[in-house]
Amino acid sequence: SQTIHQWPATLVQPVGSPLSLECTVEGTSNPNLYWYRQAAGRGLQLLFYSVGIGQISSEVPQNLSASRPQDRQFILSSKKLLLSDSGFYLCAWRSADTQYFGPGTRLTVL
Amino acid sequence: GENVEQHPSTLSVQEGDSAVIKCTYSDSASNYFPWYKQELGKRPQLIIDIRSNVGEKKDQRIAVTLNKTAKHFSLHITETQPEDSAVYFCASSLDTGFQKLVFGTGTRLLVSP
């Protein structure tokens, strides 16, 4: 069966510090992968999606970037965090018609 | 691009009552409509979905209806229970080989015992 992992689960970072969040999927190959952000009490905003290794599409221009160095690995990064980057970051993968979410990383920028 | 509106933003019902959440979408070509339930601090989880070639789908106490002409779809929960309390999100997608979901803003459902 397929499993999606994210780490870390929680993170507290100072403004201006770098960021690296990791997502890995098990039990499938060449999945479509997604990064979403959810601000406190808000909906889900699509940040990036990927159809394969090295193929990244950005939905929202901002100080975040994404990379897919391996088939089942998706990384979200930032060189300098802003206060507005705080939120719940969710990775998702697609199986047939459905997107399944990982457990998420809760990021607080102070 | 696609836009999804969701109402109401909050919904309070008594245990055993029915709850209805409505969403409208803007792109008439959208063809896939999932509903997710998100409990506090947890990931969203798919509870039911419907494709544009179907008007209604039911799974136990949960049903979804789709009106393509009016471009709206609704989630119906019957015999609500306290464990149904959560935030519910609708979404729509035009599946052209790559799926990009556009989410509604969410409905907070509170079921009181």
PDB file of C-alpha atoms in Angstrom:
ATOM      1  CA  SER A   1       0.000   0.000   0.000  1.00  0.00           C
ATOM      2  CA  GLN A   2       1.022   3.593  -0.511  1.00  0.00           C
ATOM      3  CA  THR A   3       2.269   5.786   2.312  1.00  0.00           C
ATOM      4  CA  ILE A   4       3.279   9.423   2.398  1.00  0.00           C
ATOM      5  CA  HIS A   5       5.686  10.833   4.954  1.00  0.00           C
ATOM      6  CA  GLN A   6       6.555  14.388   5.896  1.00  0.00           C
ATOM      7  CA  TRP A   7       9.159  15.748   8.256  1.00  0.00           C
ATOM      8  CA  PRO A   8       9.624  17.446  10.470  1.00  0.00           C
ATOM      9  CA  ALA A   9       6.169  17.384  12.053  1.00  0.00           C
ATOM     10  CA  THR A  10       6.650  20.765  13.700  1.00  0.00           C
ATOM     11  CA  LEU A  11       9.199  23.508  13.239  1.00  0.00           C
ATOM     12  CA  VAL A  12       9.829  26.881  14.843  1.00  0.00           C
ATOM     13  CA  GLN A  13      12.170  29.123  12.904  1.00  0.00           C
ATOM     14  CA  PRO A  14      13.299  32.759  13.200  1.00  0.00           C
ATOM     15  CA  VAL A  15      12.565  35.269  10.455  1.00  0.00           C
ATOM     16  CA  GLY A  16      15.306  35.247   7.839  1.00  0.00           C
ATOM     17  CA  SER A  17      16.374  31.654   8.454  1.00  0.00           C
ATOM     18  CA  PRO A  18      16.369  28.970   5.741  1.00  0.00           C
ATOM     19  CA  LEU A  19      13.798  26.205   5.407  1.00  0.00           C
ATOM     20  CA  SER A  20      13.766  22.669   4.102  1.00  0.00           C
ATOM     21  CA  LEU A  21      10.699  20.435   4.338  1.00  0.00           C
ATOM     22  CA  GLU A  22      10.739  16.918   2.969  1.00  0.00           C
ATOM     23  CA  CYS A  23       8.036  14.668   1.600  1.00  0.00           C
ATOM     24  CA  THR A  24       8.467  11.066   0.490  1.00  0.00           C
ATOM     25  CA  VAL A  25       5.996   8.600  -0.948  1.00  0.00           C
ATOM     26  CA  GLU A  26       6.234   4.823  -0.700  1.00  0.00           C
ATOM     27  CA  GLY A  27       4.524   2.127  -2.703  1.00  0.00           C
ATOM     28  CA  THR A  28       4.110   3.937  -5.992  1.00  0.00           C
ATOM     29  CA  SER A  29       6.244   5.205  -8.854  1.00  0.00           C
ATOM     30  CA  ASN A  30       6.201   8.466 -10.801  1.00  0.00           C
ATOM     31  CA  PRO A  31       3.401  10.008  -8.751  1.00  0.00           C
ATOM     32  CA  ASN A  32       2.062  13.508  -9.272  1.00  0.00           C
ATOM     33  CA  LEU A  33       3.152  15.407  -6.146  1.00  0.00           C
ATOM     34  CA  TYR A  34       1.866  18.635  -4.639  1.00  0.00           C
ATOM     35  CA  TRP A  35       2.769  21.154  -1.930  1.00  0.00           C
ATOM     36  CA  TYR A  36      -0.064  23.050  -0.245  1.00  0.00           C
ATOM     37  CA  ARG A  37      -0.036  25.635   2.518  1.00  0.00           C
ATOM     38  CA  GLN A  38      -2.849  26.211   4.977  1.00  0.00           C
ATOM     39  CA  ALA A  39      -2.757  29.399   7.064  1.00  0.00           C
ATOM     40  CA  ALA A  40      -4.401  29.198  10.479  1.00  0.00           C
ATOM     41  CA  GLY A  41      -8.171  28.804  10.078  1.00  0.00           C
ATOM     42  CA  ARG A  42      -7.976  29.083   6.313  1.00  0.00           C
ATOM     43  CA  GLY A  43      -8.287  26.945   3.200  1.00  0.00           C
ATOM     44  CA  LEU A  44      -5.654  25.119   1.189  1.00  0.00           C
ATOM     45  CA  GLN A  45      -3.437  27.043  -1.201  1.00  0.00           C
ATOM     46  CA  LEU A  46      -1.570  25.119  -3.885  1.00  0.00           C
ATOM     47  CA  LEU A  47       2.085  26.176  -3.940  1.00  0.00           C
ATOM     48  CA  PHE A  48       3.861  23.768  -6.286  1.00  0.00           C
ATOM     49  CA  TYR A  49       3.190  20.615  -8.243  1.00  0.00           C
ATOM     50  CA  SER A  50       5.389  18.106  -9.999  1.00  0.00           C
ATOM     51  CA  VAL A  51       4.729  15.470 -12.640  1.00  0.00           C
ATOM     52  CA  GLY A  52       8.213  13.947 -12.504  1.00  0.00           C
ATOM     53  CA  ILE A  53      11.843  14.268 -11.465  1.00  0.00           C
ATOM     54  CA  GLY A  54      13.095  17.808 -11.950  1.00  0.00           C
ATOM     55  CA  GLN A  55       9.699  19.021 -13.219  1.00  0.00           C
ATOM     56  CA  ILE A  56       8.270  21.704 -10.961  1.00  0.00           C
ATOM     57  CA  SER A  57       5.441  24.138 -11.604  1.00  0.00           C
ATOM     58  CA  SER A  58       4.807  27.104  -9.335  1.00  0.00           C
ATOM     59  CA  GLU A  59       1.350  28.391  -8.597  1.00  0.00           C
ATOM     60  CA  VAL A  60       2.158  31.326  -6.338  1.00  0.00           C
ATOM     61  CA  PRO A  61       5.222  33.582  -6.766  1.00  0.00           C
ATOM     62  CA  GLN A  62       6.874  33.971  -3.366  1.00  0.00           C
ATOM     63  CA  ASN A  63      10.093  33.272  -1.524  1.00  0.00           C
ATOM     64  CA  LEU A  64       9.536  29.510  -1.568  1.00  0.00           C
ATOM     65  CA  SER A  65      10.919  26.987  -4.013  1.00  0.00           C
ATOM     66  CA  ALA A  66      10.475  23.270  -4.593  1.00  0.00           C
ATOM     67  CA  SER A  67      12.610  20.487  -5.948  1.00  0.00           C
ATOM     68  CA  ARG A  68      12.124  16.842  -6.870  1.00  0.00           C
ATOM     69  CA  PRO A  69      15.527  15.193  -6.812  1.00  0.00           C
ATOM     70  CA  GLN A  70      14.134  11.643  -6.820  1.00  0.00           C
ATOM     71  CA  ASP A  71      10.961  10.050  -8.135  1.00  0.00           C
ATOM     72  CA  ARG A  72       9.290   9.803  -4.744  1.00  0.00           C
ATOM     73  CA  GLN A  73      10.874  12.768  -2.964  1.00  0.00           C
ATOM     74  CA  PHE A  74       9.564  16.323  -2.978  1.00  0.00           C
ATOM     75  CA  ILE A  75      11.295  19.136  -1.097  1.00  0.00           C
ATOM     76  CA  LEU A  76      10.045  22.610  -0.184  1.00  0.00           C
ATOM     77  CA  SER A  77      12.689  25.227   0.544  1.00  0.00           C
ATOM     78  CA  SER A  78      13.245  28.844   1.364  1.00  0.00           C
ATOM     79  CA  LYS A  79      16.438  30.876   1.674  1.00  0.00           C
ATOM     80  CA  LYS A  80      14.921  33.445   4.049  1.00  0.00           C
ATOM     81  CA  LEU A  81      11.672  32.890   5.904  1.00  0.00           C
ATOM     82  CA  LEU A  82       9.073  35.624   6.383  1.00  0.00           C
ATOM     83  CA  LEU A  83       6.501  35.880   9.169  1.00  0.00           C
ATOM     84  CA  SER A  84       3.818  35.252   6.541  1.00  0.00           C
ATOM     85  CA  ASP A  85       5.344  31.832   5.790  1.00  0.00           C
ATOM     86  CA  SER A  86       3.874  30.444   9.004  1.00  0.00           C
ATOM     87  CA  GLY A  87       1.288  27.748   8.403  1.00  0.00           C
ATOM     88  CA  PHE A  88       0.528  24.078   7.973  1.00  0.00           C
ATOM     89  CA  TYR A  89       2.400  22.655   4.988  1.00  0.00           C
ATOM     90  CA  LEU A  90       0.868  19.629   3.359  1.00  0.00           C
ATOM     91  CA  CYS A  91       2.347  17.366   0.737  1.00  0.00           C
ATOM     92  CA  ALA A  92      -0.039  15.333  -1.395  1.00  0.00           C
ATOM     93  CA  TRP A  93       0.160  12.661  -4.049  1.00  0.00           C
ATOM     94  CA  ARG A  94      -2.338  11.602  -6.625  1.00  0.00           C
ATOM     95  CA  SER A  95      -3.733   8.100  -7.083  1.00  0.00           C
ATOM     96  CA  ALA A  96      -6.224   7.791  -9.954  1.00  0.00           C
ATOM     97  CA  ASP A  97      -8.703  10.625  -9.327  1.00  0.00           C
ATOM     98  CA  THR A  98      -7.831  11.255  -5.711  1.00  0.00           C
ATOM     99  CA  GLN A  99      -5.233  13.328  -3.918  1.00  0.00           C
ATOM    100  CA  TYR A 100      -4.038  11.991  -0.579  1.00  0.00           C
ATOM    101  CA  PHE A 101      -2.383  14.246   1.939  1.00  0.00           C
ATOM    102  CA  GLY A 102       0.609  13.628   4.142  1.00  0.00           C
ATOM    103  CA  PRO A 103       0.523  14.311   7.889  1.00  0.00           C
ATOM    104  CA  GLY A 104       1.804  17.860   7.403  1.00  0.00           C
ATOM    105  CA  THR A 105       4.465  20.123   8.909  1.00  0.00           C
ATOM    106  CA  ARG A 106       3.362  22.903  11.204  1.00  0.00           C
ATOM    107  CA  LEU A 107       5.744  25.847  10.700  1.00  0.00           C
ATOM    108  CA  THR A 108       5.882  28.827  13.018  1.00  0.00           C
ATOM    109  CA  VAL A 109       8.075  31.742  12.010  1.00  0.00           C
ATOM    110  CA  LEU A 110       8.919  34.093  14.869  1.00  0.00           C
TER     111      LEU A 110
ATOM    112  CA  GLY B   1      -9.053  30.232 -13.707  1.00  0.00           C
ATOM    113  CA  GLU B   2     -11.412  28.126 -11.654  1.00  0.00           C
ATOM    114  CA  ASN B   3     -13.045  29.640  -8.567  1.00  0.00           C
ATOM    115  CA  VAL B   4     -14.913  27.689  -5.886  1.00  0.00           C
ATOM    116  CA  GLU B   5     -17.240  29.305  -3.378  1.00  0.00           C
ATOM    117  CA  GLN B   6     -18.403  27.404  -0.300  1.00  0.00           C
ATOM    118  CA  HIS B   7     -21.284  28.142   2.106  1.00  0.00           C
ATOM    119  CA  PRO B   8     -21.905  28.367   4.954  1.00  0.00           C
ATOM    120  CA  SER B   9     -18.612  29.112   6.667  1.00  0.00           C
ATOM    121  CA  THR B  10     -19.956  27.706   9.940  1.00  0.00           C
ATOM    122  CA  LEU B  11     -22.817  25.325  10.616  1.00  0.00           C
ATOM    123  CA  SER B  12     -24.150  24.232  14.002  1.00  0.00           C
ATOM    124  CA  VAL B  13     -26.610  21.344  14.273  1.00  0.00           C
ATOM    125  CA  GLN B  14     -27.996  19.071  16.941  1.00  0.00           C
ATOM    126  CA  GLU B  15     -26.995  15.444  16.989  1.00  0.00           C
ATOM    127  CA  GLY B  16     -29.281  13.476  14.680  1.00  0.00           C
ATOM    128  CA  ASP B  17     -30.077  16.438  12.436  1.00  0.00           C
ATOM    129  CA  SER B  18     -28.999  16.677   8.811  1.00  0.00           C
ATOM    130  CA  ALA B  19     -26.297  19.048   7.555  1.00  0.00           C
ATOM    131  CA  VAL B  20     -25.916  20.459   4.045  1.00  0.00           C
ATOM    132  CA  ILE B  21     -22.882  22.290   2.679  1.00  0.00           C
ATOM    133  CA  LYS B  22     -22.998  23.904  -0.750  1.00  0.00           C
ATOM    134  CA  CYS B  23     -20.301  24.811  -3.266  1.00  0.00           C
ATOM    135  CA  THR B  24     -20.389  26.563  -6.607  1.00  0.00           C
ATOM    136  CA  TYR B  25     -17.695  26.464  -9.267  1.00  0.00           C
ATOM    137  CA  SER B  26     -16.990  28.733 -12.208  1.00  0.00           C
ATOM    138  CA  ASP B  27     -15.404  26.545 -14.910  1.00  0.00           C
ATOM    139  CA  SER B  28     -18.087  24.515 -16.693  1.00  0.00           C
ATOM    140  CA  ALA B  29     -15.371  22.138 -17.925  1.00  0.00           C
ATOM    141  CA  SER B  30     -14.530  20.967 -14.373  1.00  0.00           C
ATOM    142  CA  ASN B  31     -15.218  17.268 -14.108  1.00  0.00           C
ATOM    143  CA  TYR B  32     -14.148  16.024 -10.670  1.00  0.00           C
ATOM    144  CA  PHE B  33     -15.478  17.157  -7.284  1.00  0.00           C
ATOM    145  CA  PRO B  34     -14.057  15.727  -4.023  1.00  0.00           C
ATOM    146  CA  TRP B  35     -14.991  16.537  -0.446  1.00  0.00           C
ATOM    147  CA  TYR B  36     -12.437  16.453   2.366  1.00  0.00           C
ATOM    148  CA  LYS B  37     -12.894  16.378   6.127  1.00  0.00           C
ATOM    149  CA  GLN B  38     -10.229  17.945   8.328  1.00  0.00           C
ATOM    150  CA  GLU B  39     -10.217  17.423  12.067  1.00  0.00           C
ATOM    151  CA  LEU B  40      -8.357  19.890  14.255  1.00  0.00           C
ATOM    152  CA  GLY B  41      -4.609  19.668  13.701  1.00  0.00           C
ATOM    153  CA  LYS B  42      -4.908  16.764  11.253  1.00  0.00           C
ATOM    154  CA  ARG B  43      -4.536  16.301   7.534  1.00  0.00           C
ATOM    155  CA  PRO B  44      -7.571  16.615   5.206  1.00  0.00           C
ATOM    156  CA  GLN B  45      -9.063  13.220   4.395  1.00  0.00           C
ATOM    157  CA  LEU B  46     -11.237  12.380   1.421  1.00  0.00           C
ATOM    158  CA  ILE B  47     -14.748  11.410   2.444  1.00  0.00           C
ATOM    159  CA  ILE B  48     -16.567  11.271  -0.884  1.00  0.00           C
ATOM    160  CA  ASP B  49     -16.151  12.414  -4.480  1.00  0.00           C
ATOM    161  CA  ILE B  50     -18.192  12.646  -7.641  1.00  0.00           C
ATOM    162  CA  ARG B  51     -17.480  12.894 -11.346  1.00  0.00           C
ATOM    163  CA  SER B  52     -19.364  15.084 -13.761  1.00  0.00           C
ATOM    164  CA  ASN B  53     -21.080  12.147 -15.459  1.00  0.00           C
ATOM    165  CA  VAL B  54     -22.916  11.287 -12.209  1.00  0.00           C
ATOM    166  CA  GLY B  55     -25.637  13.334 -10.536  1.00  0.00           C
ATOM    167  CA  GLU B  56     -25.558  11.808  -7.090  1.00  0.00           C
ATOM    168  CA  LYS B  57     -23.408   9.489  -5.006  1.00  0.00           C
ATOM    169  CA  LYS B  58     -24.066   8.075  -1.560  1.00  0.00           C
ATOM    170  CA  ASP B  59     -21.913   6.362   1.054  1.00  0.00           C
ATOM    171  CA  GLN B  60     -23.797   5.452   4.224  1.00  0.00           C
ATOM    172  CA  ARG B  61     -24.723   8.750   5.940  1.00  0.00           C
ATOM    173  CA  ILE B  62     -22.906  10.908   3.405  1.00  0.00           C
ATOM    174  CA  ALA B  63     -24.126  11.908  -0.049  1.00  0.00           C
ATOM    175  CA  VAL B  64     -23.015  14.358  -2.704  1.00  0.00           C
ATOM    176  CA  THR B  65     -25.198  15.845  -5.430  1.00  0.00           C
ATOM    177  CA  LEU B  66     -24.029  17.646  -8.552  1.00  0.00           C
ATOM    178  CA  ASN B  67     -25.956  20.075 -10.743  1.00  0.00           C
ATOM    179  CA  LYS B  68     -23.817  20.723 -13.816  1.00  0.00           C
ATOM    180  CA  THR B  69     -26.251  23.214 -15.307  1.00  0.00           C
ATOM    181  CA  ALA B  70     -26.168  25.428 -12.245  1.00  0.00           C
ATOM    182  CA  LYS B  71     -22.506  24.572 -11.559  1.00  0.00           C
ATOM    183  CA  HIS B  72     -23.004  23.658  -7.961  1.00  0.00           C
ATOM    184  CA  PHE B  73     -22.554  20.594  -5.800  1.00  0.00           C
ATOM    185  CA  SER B  74     -23.555  19.817  -2.251  1.00  0.00           C
ATOM    186  CA  LEU B  75     -22.554  17.564   0.629  1.00  0.00           C
ATOM    187  CA  HIS B  76     -25.350  16.036   2.681  1.00  0.00           C
ATOM    188  CA  ILE B  77     -24.731  14.397   6.055  1.00  0.00           C
ATOM    189  CA  THR B  78     -27.689  12.649   7.679  1.00  0.00           C
ATOM    190  CA  GLU B  79     -28.088  11.571  11.304  1.00  0.00           C
ATOM    191  CA  THR B  80     -25.155  13.710  12.358  1.00  0.00           C
ATOM    192  CA  GLN B  81     -22.974  12.587  15.236  1.00  0.00           C
ATOM    193  CA  PRO B  82     -20.536  14.560  17.423  1.00  0.00           C
ATOM    194  CA  GLU B  83     -17.619  12.889  15.624  1.00  0.00           C
ATOM    195  CA  ASP B  84     -18.794  14.550  12.410  1.00  0.00           C
ATOM    196  CA  SER B  85     -17.601  17.861  13.900  1.00  0.00           C
ATOM    197  CA  ALA B  86     -14.743  19.095  11.700  1.00  0.00           C
ATOM    198  CA  VAL B  87     -13.960  21.468   8.848  1.00  0.00           C
ATOM    199  CA  TYR B  88     -15.202  20.291   5.461  1.00  0.00           C
ATOM    200  CA  PHE B  89     -13.652  21.424   2.188  1.00  0.00           C
ATOM    201  CA  CYS B  90     -15.062  21.050  -1.294  1.00  0.00           C
ATOM    202  CA  ALA B  91     -12.856  21.157  -4.368  1.00  0.00           C
ATOM    203  CA  SER B  92     -13.142  21.023  -8.125  1.00  0.00           C
ATOM    204  CA  SER B  93     -10.774  19.957 -10.834  1.00  0.00           C
ATOM    205  CA  LEU B  94     -10.456  19.800 -14.584  1.00  0.00           C
ATOM    206  CA  ASP B  95      -8.593  16.593 -15.182  1.00  0.00           C
ATOM    207  CA  THR B  96      -6.617  16.945 -18.406  1.00  0.00           C
ATOM    208  CA  GLY B  97      -4.009  14.372 -17.471  1.00  0.00           C
ATOM    209  CA  PHE B  98      -2.716  16.469 -14.629  1.00  0.00           C
ATOM    210  CA  GLN B  99      -5.109  17.211 -11.779  1.00  0.00           C
ATOM    211  CA  LYS B 100      -5.091  20.588 -10.049  1.00  0.00           C
ATOM    212  CA  LEU B 101      -7.645  20.899  -7.274  1.00  0.00           C
ATOM    213  CA  VAL B 102      -9.155  24.275  -6.428  1.00  0.00           C
ATOM    214  CA  PHE B 103     -10.517  24.281  -2.881  1.00  0.00           C
ATOM    215  CA  GLY B 104     -13.383  26.118  -1.276  1.00  0.00           C
ATOM    216  CA  THR B 105     -12.773  28.117   1.871  1.00  0.00           C
ATOM    217  CA  GLY B 106     -14.151  25.455   4.211  1.00  0.00           C
ATOM    218  CA  THR B 107     -17.168  24.936   6.460  1.00  0.00           C
ATOM    219  CA  ARG B 108     -16.776  24.409  10.172  1.00  0.00           C
ATOM    220  CA  LEU B 109     -19.449  21.913  11.256  1.00  0.00           C
ATOM    221  CA  LEU B 110     -20.280  21.627  14.940  1.00  0.00           C
ATOM    222  CA  VAL B 111     -22.571  18.801  16.056  1.00  0.00           C
ATOM    223  CA  SER B 112     -23.863  19.258  19.580  1.00  0.00           C
ATOM    224  CA  PRO B 113     -24.948  16.236  21.642  1.00  0.00           C
TER     225      PRO B 113
END
